[in-house]
Coordinates of C-alpha atoms in Angstrom, one line a residue:
X153 CA -22.1 15.7 9.0
X154 CA -20.1 15.0 11.1
X155 CA -16.8 16.4 10.9
X156 CA -13.6 14.3 9.7
X157 CA -11.8 14.1 13.9
X158 CA -14.9 12.9 14.7
X159 CA -15.6 10.7 12.0
X160 CA -11.9 9.3 12.7
X161 CA -12.4 8.7 16.1
X162 CA -15.8 6.8 15.2
X163 CA -13.9 5.0 12.8
X164 CA -11.0 3.7 15.4
X165 CA -13.9 3.0 18.0
X166 CA -15.4 0.0 15.7
X167 CA -12.0 -1.3 14.8
X168 CA -11.1 -1.7 18.1
X169 CA -14.2 -3.0 19.0
X170 CA -15.0 -5.3 16.1
X171 CA -11.4 -6.8 16.6
X172 CA -11.7 -7.2 20.4
X173 CA -15.1 -9.5 19.7
X174 CA -13.2 -11.8 17.1
X175 CA -10.8 -12.2 19.2
X176 CA -12.8 -12.9 22.8
X177 CA -16.3 -12.9 21.8
X178 CA -17.5 -14.7 18.9
X179 CA -16.3 -18.4 18.5
X180 CA -17.6 -19.3 15.2
X181 CA -14.8 -22.3 13.8
X182 CA -15.5 -20.6 10.1
X183 CA -13.4 -17.6 11.2
X184 CA -10.0 -18.0 10.0
X185 CA -6.9 -15.8 10.8
X186 CA -9.2 -12.4 10.2
X187 CA -7.4 -9.2 11.2
X188 CA -9.4 -5.8 11.0
X189 CA -7.3 -3.5 8.8
X190 CA -9.3 -0.4 8.2
X191 CA -12.8 0.7 9.2
X192 CA -14.6 3.8 6.6
X193 CA -17.2 5.8 8.0
X194 CA -20.1 7.6 6.2
X195 CA -19.6 11.6 6.7
X196 CA -23.2 11.7 8.8
X197 CA -22.0 8.3 10.5
X198 CA -24.7 6.0 9.4
X199 CA -22.8 3.5 7.7
X200 CA -19.5 1.7 8.2
X201 CA -17.6 -0.3 5.6
X202 CA -15.1 -2.7 7.7
X203 CA -12.1 -4.0 5.9
X204 CA -10.5 -7.4 6.9
X205 CA -8.1 -9.5 5.7
X206 CA -7.5 -13.3 6.1
X207 CA -4.6 -15.5 5.8
X208 CA -5.2 -18.6 3.5
X209 CA -6.9 -20.0 0.8
X210 CA -9.9 -18.7 -1.0
X211 CA -12.2 -21.2 0.7
X212 CA -11.3 -20.1 3.9
X213 CA -11.8 -16.4 2.6
X214 CA -15.2 -17.4 1.9
X215 CA -16.1 -19.0 4.8
X216 CA -15.0 -16.2 7.3
X217 CA -16.9 -13.9 5.3
X218 CA -20.3 -16.2 5.5
X219 CA -19.2 -16.0 10.0
X220 CA -19.0 -12.1 9.5
X221 CA -21.9 -11.7 8.0
X222 CA -24.2 -14.5 10.5
X223 CA -22.7 -12.6 13.5
X224 CA -23.0 -8.6 12.0
X225 CA -26.5 -8.6 14.4
X226 CA -23.8 -9.0 17.5
X227 CA -21.0 -7.1 16.1
X228 CA -23.5 -4.0 15.2
X229 CA -25.0 -4.2 19.0
X230 CA -21.5 -4.0 20.4
X231 CA -20.6 -1.1 18.3
X232 CA -23.8 0.4 19.3
X233 CA -22.9 -0.4 23.3
X234 CA -19.5 0.8 22.0
X235 CA -20.4 4.2 20.8
X236 CA -22.7 5.5 22.9
X237 CA -24.1 7.5 19.9
X238 CA -28.1 8.1 18.9
X239 CA -27.7 5.9 16.1
X240 CA -25.6 3.0 15.3
X241 CA -24.1 2.5 11.8
X242 CA -25.4 -0.1 9.6
X243 CA -22.4 -2.0 8.9
X244 CA -21.0 -3.9 5.6
X245 CA -17.2 -6.2 5.3
X246 CA -15.4 -6.0 2.6
X247 CA -12.5 -8.1 2.1
X248 CA -9.1 -6.0 1.7
X249 CA -7.5 -6.3 -1.2
X250 CA -4.5 -4.7 0.0
X251 CA -2.7 -8.2 0.6
X252 CA -3.2 -9.3 -3.0
X253 CA -2.0 -5.5 -4.2
X254 CA 1.4 -5.7 -2.6
X255 CA 1.8 -9.7 -3.9
X256 CA 1.4 -7.8 -7.4
X257 CA 3.3 -5.2 -6.9
X258 CA 6.5 -7.6 -5.5
X259 CA 6.2 -9.2 -8.2
X260 CA 6.4 -6.5 -10.7
X261 CA 9.2 -4.9 -8.9
X262 CA 10.7 -8.1 -9.0
X263 CA 10.6 -8.5 -12.7
X264 CA 11.7 -4.8 -13.1
X265 CA 14.8 -5.7 -11.2
X266 CA 15.7 -9.0 -13.3
X267 CA 15.4 -6.6 -16.7
X268 CA 17.6 -4.4 -15.1
X269 CA 20.1 -6.7 -14.2
X270 CA 20.1 -8.2 -17.9
X271 CA 20.4 -4.9 -19.3
X272 CA 23.1 -3.8 -16.8
X273 CA 24.6 -7.7 -18.0
X274 CA 24.2 -6.7 -21.8
X275 CA 26.0 -3.4 -21.5
X276 CA 28.9 -4.7 -19.7
X277 CA 29.9 -6.3 -22.4
X278 CA 28.8 -3.9 -25.2
X279 CA 31.1 -1.4 -27.1
X280 CA 30.5 1.9 -29.0
X281 CA 29.0 1.7 -32.3
X282 CA 32.0 4.7 -33.7
X283 CA 34.0 6.5 -31.5
X284 CA 34.2 6.6 -27.6
X285 CA 33.5 10.2 -27.6
X286 CA 31.4 11.3 -30.3
X287 CA 31.7 15.2 -30.0
X288 CA 33.5 17.5 -31.7
X289 CA 35.9 19.6 -29.8
X290 CA 38.0 22.5 -30.8
X291 CA 41.2 21.0 -31.9
X292 CA 44.6 21.9 -30.2
X293 CA 47.8 22.7 -31.9
X294 CA 50.7 21.0 -30.2
X295 CA 52.9 24.0 -31.7
X296 CA 50.7 26.8 -29.5
X297 CA 51.7 25.1 -26.4
X298 CA 55.2 25.0 -27.2
X299 CA 55.6 29.3 -27.3
X300 CA 54.6 30.0 -23.9
X301 CA 54.4 33.9 -22.9
X302 CA 57.2 35.0 -20.8
X303 CA 56.0 38.7 -20.1
X304 CA 58.9 40.9 -22.4
X305 CA 57.8 41.9 -25.8
X306 CA 60.7 43.6 -26.3

């Protein structure tokens, strides 16, 4: 088992290598506007999952997945050269669902804001059902306020 620092270094190196390959060396026209977002490596450094996002339609995402899978051998050999470790990890590409989740969160927040604005509008024109201050308070006699103590008892 590798320690977490080494795992992170290997993951970072894989991410940089794959991003560089997609930018400069792999010229497959099926690869759309693709970004490598993250890499997760197992504790024994034997398997790496490479997360990516693709800007575009569902068809473009599917074509990019096919292109990445067809270039998997080249990518893995370049990763092996870049890492310089005894065993090159097997790789797997996974579409990162983060952009879709972020869009879903933004949509939910927009609905919540609209609902809050609606509640604030209805509260502005609302009136109390009973008294404005429904809590009981001790009575204050008006006569007691007139009697001031001047300090002389005699």
